[in-house]
PDB file of C-alpha atoms in Angstrom:
ATOM      1  CA  GLY A   1       0.000   0.000   0.000  1.00 85.00           C
ATOM      2  CA  ASP A   2       0.866   3.651  -0.006  1.00 91.00           C
ATOM      3  CA  SER A   3       3.364   4.986   2.490  1.00 94.00           C
ATOM      4  CA  VAL A   4       5.246   8.162   3.373  1.00 97.00           C
ATOM      5  CA  THR A   5       8.721   8.178   4.895  1.00 97.00           C
ATOM      6  CA  GLN A   6      10.208  11.207   6.596  1.00 95.00           C
ATOM      7  CA  MET A   7      13.644  11.767   7.989  1.00 87.00           C
ATOM      8  CA  GLU A   8      13.984  11.020  11.667  1.00 80.00           C
ATOM      9  CA  GLY A   9      14.063  13.949  14.042  1.00 85.00           C
ATOM     10  CA  PRO A  10      14.559  15.915  16.039  1.00 94.00           C
ATOM     11  CA  VAL A  11      16.275  18.406  13.801  1.00 96.00           C
ATOM     12  CA  THR A  12      18.017  21.213  15.662  1.00 97.00           C
ATOM     13  CA  LEU A  13      19.120  24.340  13.782  1.00 97.00           C
ATOM     14  CA  SER A  14      20.351  27.768  14.638  1.00 98.00           C
ATOM     15  CA  GLU A  15      18.269  30.748  13.605  1.00 98.00           C
ATOM     16  CA  GLU A  16      18.834  31.752   9.944  1.00 97.00           C
ATOM     17  CA  ALA A  17      20.143  28.302   9.000  1.00 98.00           C
ATOM     18  CA  PHE A  18      18.960  26.471   5.880  1.00 98.00           C
ATOM     19  CA  LEU A  19      16.343  23.788   6.436  1.00 97.00           C
ATOM     20  CA  THR A  20      15.723  20.581   4.535  1.00 97.00           C
ATOM     21  CA  ILE A  21      13.319  17.901   5.737  1.00 97.00           C
ATOM     22  CA  ASN A  22      13.336  14.861   3.493  1.00 97.00           C
ATOM     23  CA  CYS A  23      10.133  13.116   2.458  1.00 98.00           C
ATOM     24  CA  THR A  24       9.787  10.180   0.096  1.00 97.00           C
ATOM     25  CA  TYR A  25       6.669   8.262  -0.782  1.00 97.00           C
ATOM     26  CA  THR A  26       5.473   4.999  -2.241  1.00 96.00           C
ATOM     27  CA  ALA A  27       2.177   5.139  -4.083  1.00 93.00           C
ATOM     28  CA  THR A  28       0.319   3.933  -7.114  1.00 89.00           C
ATOM     29  CA  GLY A  29      -1.003   6.467  -9.531  1.00 88.00           C
ATOM     30  CA  TYR A  30      -0.661  10.188  -9.032  1.00 89.00           C
ATOM     31  CA  PRO A  31      -1.475  11.361  -5.528  1.00 94.00           C
ATOM     32  CA  SER A  32      -1.360  14.929  -4.309  1.00 95.00           C
ATOM     33  CA  LEU A  33       1.350  15.727  -1.772  1.00 97.00           C
ATOM     34  CA  PHE A  34       1.131  17.936   1.297  1.00 97.00           C
ATOM     35  CA  TRP A  35       3.163  19.371   4.124  1.00 98.00           C
ATOM     36  CA  TYR A  36       1.325  20.076   7.361  1.00 98.00           C
ATOM     37  CA  VAL A  37       2.780  21.771  10.453  1.00 98.00           C
ATOM     38  CA  GLN A  38       1.785  21.235  14.067  1.00 96.00           C
ATOM     39  CA  TYR A  39       2.778  23.794  16.683  1.00 94.00           C
ATOM     40  CA  PRO A  40       2.906  22.689  20.329  1.00 90.00           C
ATOM     41  CA  GLY A  41      -0.536  21.974  21.715  1.00 86.00           C
ATOM     42  CA  GLU A  42      -2.299  22.710  18.444  1.00 89.00           C
ATOM     43  CA  GLY A  43      -3.870  20.868  15.522  1.00 91.00           C
ATOM     44  CA  LEU A  44      -2.480  20.559  12.020  1.00 95.00           C
ATOM     45  CA  GLN A  45      -2.153  23.470   9.649  1.00 95.00           C
ATOM     46  CA  LEU A  46      -1.637  23.072   5.929  1.00 96.00           C
ATOM     47  CA  LEU A  47       1.732  24.537   5.014  1.00 97.00           C
ATOM     48  CA  LEU A  48       1.817  23.821   1.278  1.00 97.00           C
ATOM     49  CA  LYS A  49       0.731  21.327  -1.329  1.00 96.00           C
ATOM     50  CA  ALA A  50       1.417  20.119  -4.856  1.00 96.00           C
ATOM     51  CA  THR A  51      -1.039  18.218  -7.006  1.00 95.00           C
ATOM     52  CA  LYS A  52       1.049  16.972  -9.919  1.00 93.00           C
ATOM     53  CA  ALA A  53       4.595  16.147 -10.908  1.00 94.00           C
ATOM     54  CA  ASP A  54       7.027  19.107 -11.047  1.00 96.00           C
ATOM     55  CA  ASP A  55       4.593  21.373  -9.186  1.00 96.00           C
ATOM     56  CA  LYS A  56       6.216  23.535  -6.534  1.00 97.00           C
ATOM     57  CA  GLY A  57       4.225  24.403  -3.430  1.00 97.00           C
ATOM     58  CA  SER A  58       5.303  27.416  -1.404  1.00 97.00           C
ATOM     59  CA  ASN A  59       4.137  29.337   1.644  1.00 97.00           C
ATOM     60  CA  LYS A  60       5.752  31.506   4.354  1.00 95.00           C
ATOM     61  CA  GLY A  61       9.207  30.963   2.849  1.00 97.00           C
ATOM     62  CA  PHE A  62       8.847  27.175   2.739  1.00 98.00           C
ATOM     63  CA  GLU A  63       9.027  25.325  -0.575  1.00 98.00           C
ATOM     64  CA  ALA A  64       8.674  21.750  -1.803  1.00 98.00           C
ATOM     65  CA  THR A  65       8.719  20.307  -5.325  1.00 98.00           C
ATOM     66  CA  TYR A  66       6.811  17.204  -6.378  1.00 97.00           C
ATOM     67  CA  ARG A  67       9.480  14.949  -7.898  1.00 97.00           C
ATOM     68  CA  LYS A  68       7.910  11.882  -9.444  1.00 94.00           C
ATOM     69  CA  GLU A  69      11.185  10.472 -10.746  1.00 94.00           C
ATOM     70  CA  THR A  70      12.601  10.296  -7.210  1.00 96.00           C
ATOM     71  CA  THR A  71       9.203   9.976  -5.464  1.00 96.00           C
ATOM     72  CA  SER A  72      10.143  12.817  -3.181  1.00 97.00           C
ATOM     73  CA  PHE A  73       8.661  16.013  -1.766  1.00 98.00           C
ATOM     74  CA  HIS A  74      11.432  17.544   0.341  1.00 98.00           C
ATOM     75  CA  LEU A  75      10.615  20.614   2.424  1.00 98.00           C
ATOM     76  CA  GLU A  76      13.076  23.522   2.321  1.00 98.00           C
ATOM     77  CA  LYS A  77      13.418  26.978   3.800  1.00 98.00           C
ATOM     78  CA  GLY A  78      16.293  29.316   3.243  1.00 97.00           C
ATOM     79  CA  SER A  79      16.428  30.925   6.684  1.00 96.00           C
ATOM     80  CA  VAL A  80      14.560  29.454   9.642  1.00 98.00           C
ATOM     81  CA  GLN A  81      13.271  31.413  12.614  1.00 97.00           C
ATOM     82  CA  VAL A  82      12.644  30.399  16.212  1.00 97.00           C
ATOM     83  CA  SER A  83       8.930  30.604  15.450  1.00 96.00           C
ATOM     84  CA  ASP A  84       9.329  27.770  12.915  1.00 97.00           C
ATOM     85  CA  SER A  85       9.919  25.301  15.754  1.00 97.00           C
ATOM     86  CA  ALA A  86       7.188  22.694  15.308  1.00 97.00           C
ATOM     87  CA  VAL A  87       6.509  19.195  14.022  1.00 97.00           C
ATOM     88  CA  TYR A  88       6.262  18.863  10.246  1.00 98.00           C
ATOM     89  CA  PHE A  89       4.244  16.127   8.562  1.00 98.00           C
ATOM     90  CA  CYS A  90       4.477  15.021   4.965  1.00 98.00           C
ATOM     91  CA  ALA A  91       1.324  13.412   3.543  1.00 97.00           C
ATOM     92  CA  LEU A  92      -0.163  12.067   0.340  1.00 95.00           C
ATOM     93  CA  ARG A  93      -3.727  11.715  -0.793  1.00 94.00           C
ATOM     94  CA  HIS A  94      -5.505  10.015  -3.653  1.00 89.00           C
ATOM     95  CA  SER A  95      -8.802  11.351  -4.931  1.00 84.00           C
ATOM     96  CA  GLY A  96     -11.656  10.315  -2.677  1.00 82.00           C
ATOM     97  CA  TYR A  97      -9.417   8.951   0.030  1.00 85.00           C
ATOM     98  CA  ALA A  98      -7.955  10.082   3.340  1.00 91.00           C
ATOM     99  CA  LEU A  99      -4.603  11.693   3.981  1.00 94.00           C
ATOM    100  CA  ASN A 100      -1.752   9.230   4.526  1.00 95.00           C
ATOM    101  CA  PHE A 101       0.826  10.794   6.844  1.00 97.00           C
ATOM    102  CA  GLY A 102       4.473  10.259   7.573  1.00 97.00           C
ATOM    103  CA  LYS A 103       5.630   9.952  11.182  1.00 95.00           C
ATOM    104  CA  GLY A 104       6.513  13.623  11.481  1.00 96.00           C
ATOM    105  CA  THR A 105       9.800  15.467  11.943  1.00 97.00           C
ATOM    106  CA  SER A 106      10.350  17.665  14.971  1.00 96.00           C
ATOM    107  CA  LEU A 107      12.235  20.902  14.308  1.00 97.00           C
ATOM    108  CA  LEU A 108      13.818  23.027  17.025  1.00 97.00           C
ATOM    109  CA  VAL A 109      15.313  26.371  16.057  1.00 97.00           C
ATOM    110  CA  THR A 110      17.575  28.005  18.633  1.00 97.00           C
ATOM    111  CA  PRO A 111      18.405  31.731  18.808  1.00 96.00           C
TER     112      PRO A 111
ATOM    113  CA  LYS B   1     -14.708  32.507   8.846  1.00 61.00           C
ATOM    114  CA  ALA B   2     -14.594  30.177  11.837  1.00 77.00           C
ATOM    115  CA  GLY B   3     -12.379  27.131  11.601  1.00 93.00           C
ATOM    116  CA  VAL B   4     -13.041  23.558  12.628  1.00 97.00           C
ATOM    117  CA  THR B   5     -14.221  23.502  16.238  1.00 97.00           C
ATOM    118  CA  GLN B   6     -13.797  20.521  18.500  1.00 98.00           C
ATOM    119  CA  THR B   7     -15.193  19.930  21.965  1.00 97.00           C
ATOM    120  CA  PRO B   8     -14.152  19.127  24.567  1.00 97.00           C
ATOM    121  CA  ARG B   9     -10.501  20.044  24.260  1.00 96.00           C
ATOM    122  CA  TYR B  10      -9.359  17.911  27.176  1.00 97.00           C
ATOM    123  CA  LEU B  11     -10.925  15.028  29.005  1.00 97.00           C
ATOM    124  CA  ILE B  12      -9.998  12.194  31.297  1.00 98.00           C
ATOM    125  CA  LYS B  13     -11.915   8.936  31.306  1.00 98.00           C
ATOM    126  CA  THR B  14     -11.621   5.656  33.148  1.00 98.00           C
ATOM    127  CA  ARG B  15     -10.910   2.374  31.416  1.00 98.00           C
ATOM    128  CA  GLY B  16     -14.164   0.707  30.379  1.00 98.00           C
ATOM    129  CA  GLN B  17     -16.109   3.951  30.043  1.00 98.00           C
ATOM    130  CA  GLN B  18     -17.235   5.468  26.783  1.00 98.00           C
ATOM    131  CA  VAL B  19     -16.609   8.915  25.350  1.00 98.00           C
ATOM    132  CA  THR B  20     -18.209  11.146  22.740  1.00 98.00           C
ATOM    133  CA  LEU B  21     -16.280  13.868  20.939  1.00 98.00           C
ATOM    134  CA  SER B  22     -17.894  16.600  18.911  1.00 98.00           C
ATOM    135  CA  CYS B  23     -16.813  18.479  15.811  1.00 98.00           C
ATOM    136  CA  SER B  24     -18.274  21.454  13.946  1.00 98.00           C
ATOM    137  CA  PRO B  25     -16.807  21.814  10.458  1.00 97.00           C
ATOM    138  CA  ILE B  26     -16.074  25.004   8.597  1.00 96.00           C
ATOM    139  CA  SER B  27     -19.286  26.567   7.372  1.00 94.00           C
ATOM    140  CA  GLY B  28     -20.249  25.104   4.009  1.00 92.00           C
ATOM    141  CA  HIS B  29     -18.050  22.042   4.339  1.00 94.00           C
ATOM    142  CA  ARG B  30     -19.919  18.767   4.066  1.00 93.00           C
ATOM    143  CA  SER B  31     -17.083  16.319   4.565  1.00 94.00           C
ATOM    144  CA  VAL B  32     -15.842  15.567   8.062  1.00 96.00           C
ATOM    145  CA  SER B  33     -13.071  13.112   8.869  1.00 96.00           C
ATOM    146  CA  TRP B  34     -11.452  11.962  12.087  1.00 98.00           C
ATOM    147  CA  TYR B  35      -7.840  11.054  12.827  1.00 98.00           C
ATOM    148  CA  GLN B  36      -6.138   9.633  15.884  1.00 98.00           C
ATOM    149  CA  GLN B  37      -2.660  10.877  16.810  1.00 96.00           C
ATOM    150  CA  THR B  38      -0.418   8.974  19.199  1.00 95.00           C
ATOM    151  CA  PRO B  39       3.352   9.114  19.773  1.00 91.00           C
ATOM    152  CA  GLY B  40       3.755   5.494  18.747  1.00 89.00           C
ATOM    153  CA  GLN B  41       1.459   5.179  15.725  1.00 92.00           C
ATOM    154  CA  GLY B  42       1.474   8.760  14.504  1.00 93.00           C
ATOM    155  CA  LEU B  43      -1.537  10.047  12.608  1.00 96.00           C
ATOM    156  CA  GLN B  44      -4.058   7.381  11.653  1.00 97.00           C
ATOM    157  CA  PHE B  45      -7.310   7.827   9.758  1.00 97.00           C
ATOM    158  CA  LEU B  46     -10.457   6.732  11.563  1.00 97.00           C
ATOM    159  CA  PHE B  47     -13.371   7.531   9.237  1.00 95.00           C
ATOM    160  CA  GLU B  48     -14.918  10.122   6.974  1.00 95.00           C
ATOM    161  CA  TYR B  49     -18.510  11.249   6.705  1.00 95.00           C
ATOM    162  CA  PHE B  50     -20.163  13.076   3.854  1.00 93.00           C
ATOM    163  CA  SER B  51     -23.823  14.086   3.811  1.00 92.00           C
ATOM    164  CA  GLU B  52     -24.529  11.943   6.888  1.00 94.00           C
ATOM    165  CA  THR B  53     -23.043   8.810   5.283  1.00 94.00           C
ATOM    166  CA  GLN B  54     -19.768   7.135   6.112  1.00 94.00           C
ATOM    167  CA  ARG B  55     -17.679   7.387   2.960  1.00 92.00           C
ATOM    168  CA  ASN B  56     -14.365   5.947   4.101  1.00 91.00           C
ATOM    169  CA  LYS B  57     -13.206   3.944   7.069  1.00 94.00           C
ATOM    170  CA  GLY B  58      -9.776   3.250   8.530  1.00 95.00           C
ATOM    171  CA  ASN B  59      -8.545   0.129  10.239  1.00 95.00           C
ATOM    172  CA  PHE B  60      -9.918   0.556  13.754  1.00 97.00           C
ATOM    173  CA  PRO B  61     -12.041  -1.815  15.856  1.00 97.00           C
ATOM    174  CA  GLY B  62     -15.791  -1.469  16.046  1.00 96.00           C
ATOM    175  CA  ARG B  63     -15.498   0.290  19.413  1.00 98.00           C
ATOM    176  CA  PHE B  64     -14.795   3.413  17.369  1.00 98.00           C
ATOM    177  CA  SER B  65     -17.854   4.817  15.672  1.00 97.00           C
ATOM    178  CA  GLY B  66     -19.070   8.091  14.323  1.00 97.00           C
ATOM    179  CA  ARG B  67     -21.973   9.887  12.819  1.00 97.00           C
ATOM    180  CA  GLN B  68     -22.779  13.077  11.012  1.00 97.00           C
ATOM    181  CA  PHE B  69     -25.847  15.221  11.367  1.00 97.00           C
ATOM    182  CA  SER B  70     -27.817  17.093   8.736  1.00 96.00           C
ATOM    183  CA  ASN B  71     -26.007  20.341   9.623  1.00 95.00           C
ATOM    184  CA  SER B  72     -22.669  18.541   8.906  1.00 95.00           C
ATOM    185  CA  ARG B  73     -21.642  18.512  12.553  1.00 97.00           C
ATOM    186  CA  SER B  74     -20.085  15.208  13.545  1.00 98.00           C
ATOM    187  CA  GLU B  75     -19.529  13.126  16.623  1.00 98.00           C
ATOM    188  CA  MET B  76     -17.270  10.205  17.267  1.00 98.00           C
ATOM    189  CA  ASN B  77     -17.754   7.694  20.030  1.00 98.00           C
ATOM    190  CA  VAL B  78     -15.343   5.265  21.612  1.00 98.00           C
ATOM    191  CA  SER B  79     -16.865   2.569  23.793  1.00 97.00           C
ATOM    192  CA  THR B  80     -15.198   0.351  26.373  1.00 97.00           C
ATOM    193  CA  LEU B  81     -12.168   2.589  26.581  1.00 98.00           C
ATOM    194  CA  GLU B  82      -8.712   1.073  26.811  1.00 98.00           C
ATOM    195  CA  LEU B  83      -5.505   2.671  28.010  1.00 97.00           C
ATOM    196  CA  GLY B  84      -4.227   2.588  24.433  1.00 97.00           C
ATOM    197  CA  ASP B  85      -7.047   4.868  23.320  1.00 98.00           C
ATOM    198  CA  SER B  86      -5.291   7.784  25.009  1.00 98.00           C
ATOM    199  CA  ALA B  87      -4.554  10.114  22.125  1.00 97.00           C
ATOM    200  CA  LEU B  88      -5.214  13.398  20.417  1.00 97.00           C
ATOM    201  CA  TYR B  89      -8.309  13.031  18.251  1.00 98.00           C
ATOM    202  CA  LEU B  90      -8.340  15.417  15.333  1.00 97.00           C
ATOM    203  CA  CYS B  91     -11.367  16.366  13.311  1.00 97.00           C
ATOM    204  CA  ALA B  92     -10.968  17.735   9.813  1.00 96.00           C
ATOM    205  CA  SER B  93     -13.337  19.203   7.276  1.00 95.00           C
ATOM    206  CA  SER B  94     -13.302  19.837   3.571  1.00 93.00           C
ATOM    207  CA  SER B  95     -15.635  20.832   0.809  1.00 88.00           C
ATOM    208  CA  SER B  96     -17.515  18.306  -1.314  1.00 79.00           C
ATOM    209  CA  ASP B  97     -14.715  18.276  -3.891  1.00 79.00           C
ATOM    210  CA  THR B  98     -13.182  14.782  -3.755  1.00 77.00           C
ATOM    211  CA  SER B  99     -10.120  15.596  -5.850  1.00 81.00           C
ATOM    212  CA  SER B 100      -6.829  14.664  -4.252  1.00 79.00           C
ATOM    213  CA  GLY B 101      -5.650  18.256  -4.024  1.00 80.00           C
ATOM    214  CA  ASN B 102      -8.667  19.541  -2.146  1.00 87.00           C
ATOM    215  CA  THR B 103      -7.483  21.083   1.113  1.00 90.00           C
ATOM    216  CA  ILE B 104      -8.416  19.390   4.361  1.00 93.00           C
ATOM    217  CA  TYR B 105      -8.616  21.707   7.376  1.00 95.00           C
ATOM    218  CA  PHE B 106      -7.983  20.450  10.885  1.00 96.00           C
ATOM    219  CA  GLY B 107      -9.296  21.469  14.263  1.00 96.00           C
ATOM    220  CA  GLU B 108      -7.144  21.796  17.366  1.00 95.00           C
ATOM    221  CA  GLY B 109      -8.111  18.359  18.583  1.00 96.00           C
ATOM    222  CA  SER B 110      -9.524  16.698  21.661  1.00 97.00           C
ATOM    223  CA  TRP B 111      -6.976  15.318  24.100  1.00 97.00           C
ATOM    224  CA  LEU B 112      -8.274  12.087  25.617  1.00 98.00           C
ATOM    225  CA  THR B 113      -6.538  10.470  28.554  1.00 98.00           C
ATOM    226  CA  VAL B 114      -7.715   7.046  29.705  1.00 98.00           C
ATOM    227  CA  VAL B 115      -6.706   6.062  33.248  1.00 98.00           C
TER     228      VAL B 115
END
């Protein structure tokens, strides 16, 4: 079946460092791909999405490109802030079905 | 507009009891889904309701059930609670568009502790 694999955390970075969180997936067909973020004590917020190969999703300085050839959707940000500290979830979804999440990657940004 | 609203936010129950969680979707959204989040299993899909009918179901025992009302509000029920049911239960809503890229919006969740 479908699955999403994320890099193990926690990831600890200094403020203004470059961020990459790896995400790879296994799926049949052509799912849409998502990144959600969860701040402490809160629910999930959609960060960005891409619905077809080579699409780039972007939001709040974060970017991810749907790479079908490598089945990847890596999350990047050029300069992280303390306020970016959260847990990041990669997910895929086929039409008519539920979101299938990775295990999540915890990010801690220190001043 | 108001987001997805879940009540209660926190609750503690005793093993063997049952619990009902409530969810009000974003106005105009007719699809409501539920997810369970635990440290060990991560985020797992429970079920989805659309127009008062269960449209999808995850791999959970029959102790977990749900329903949706005509105003799209939804409830989920867990009977005969077990310690392992302690989790954050997240409700999510979306429009009637079933395409894979349709955005799913989450509430802040209901924290259930079973003692």
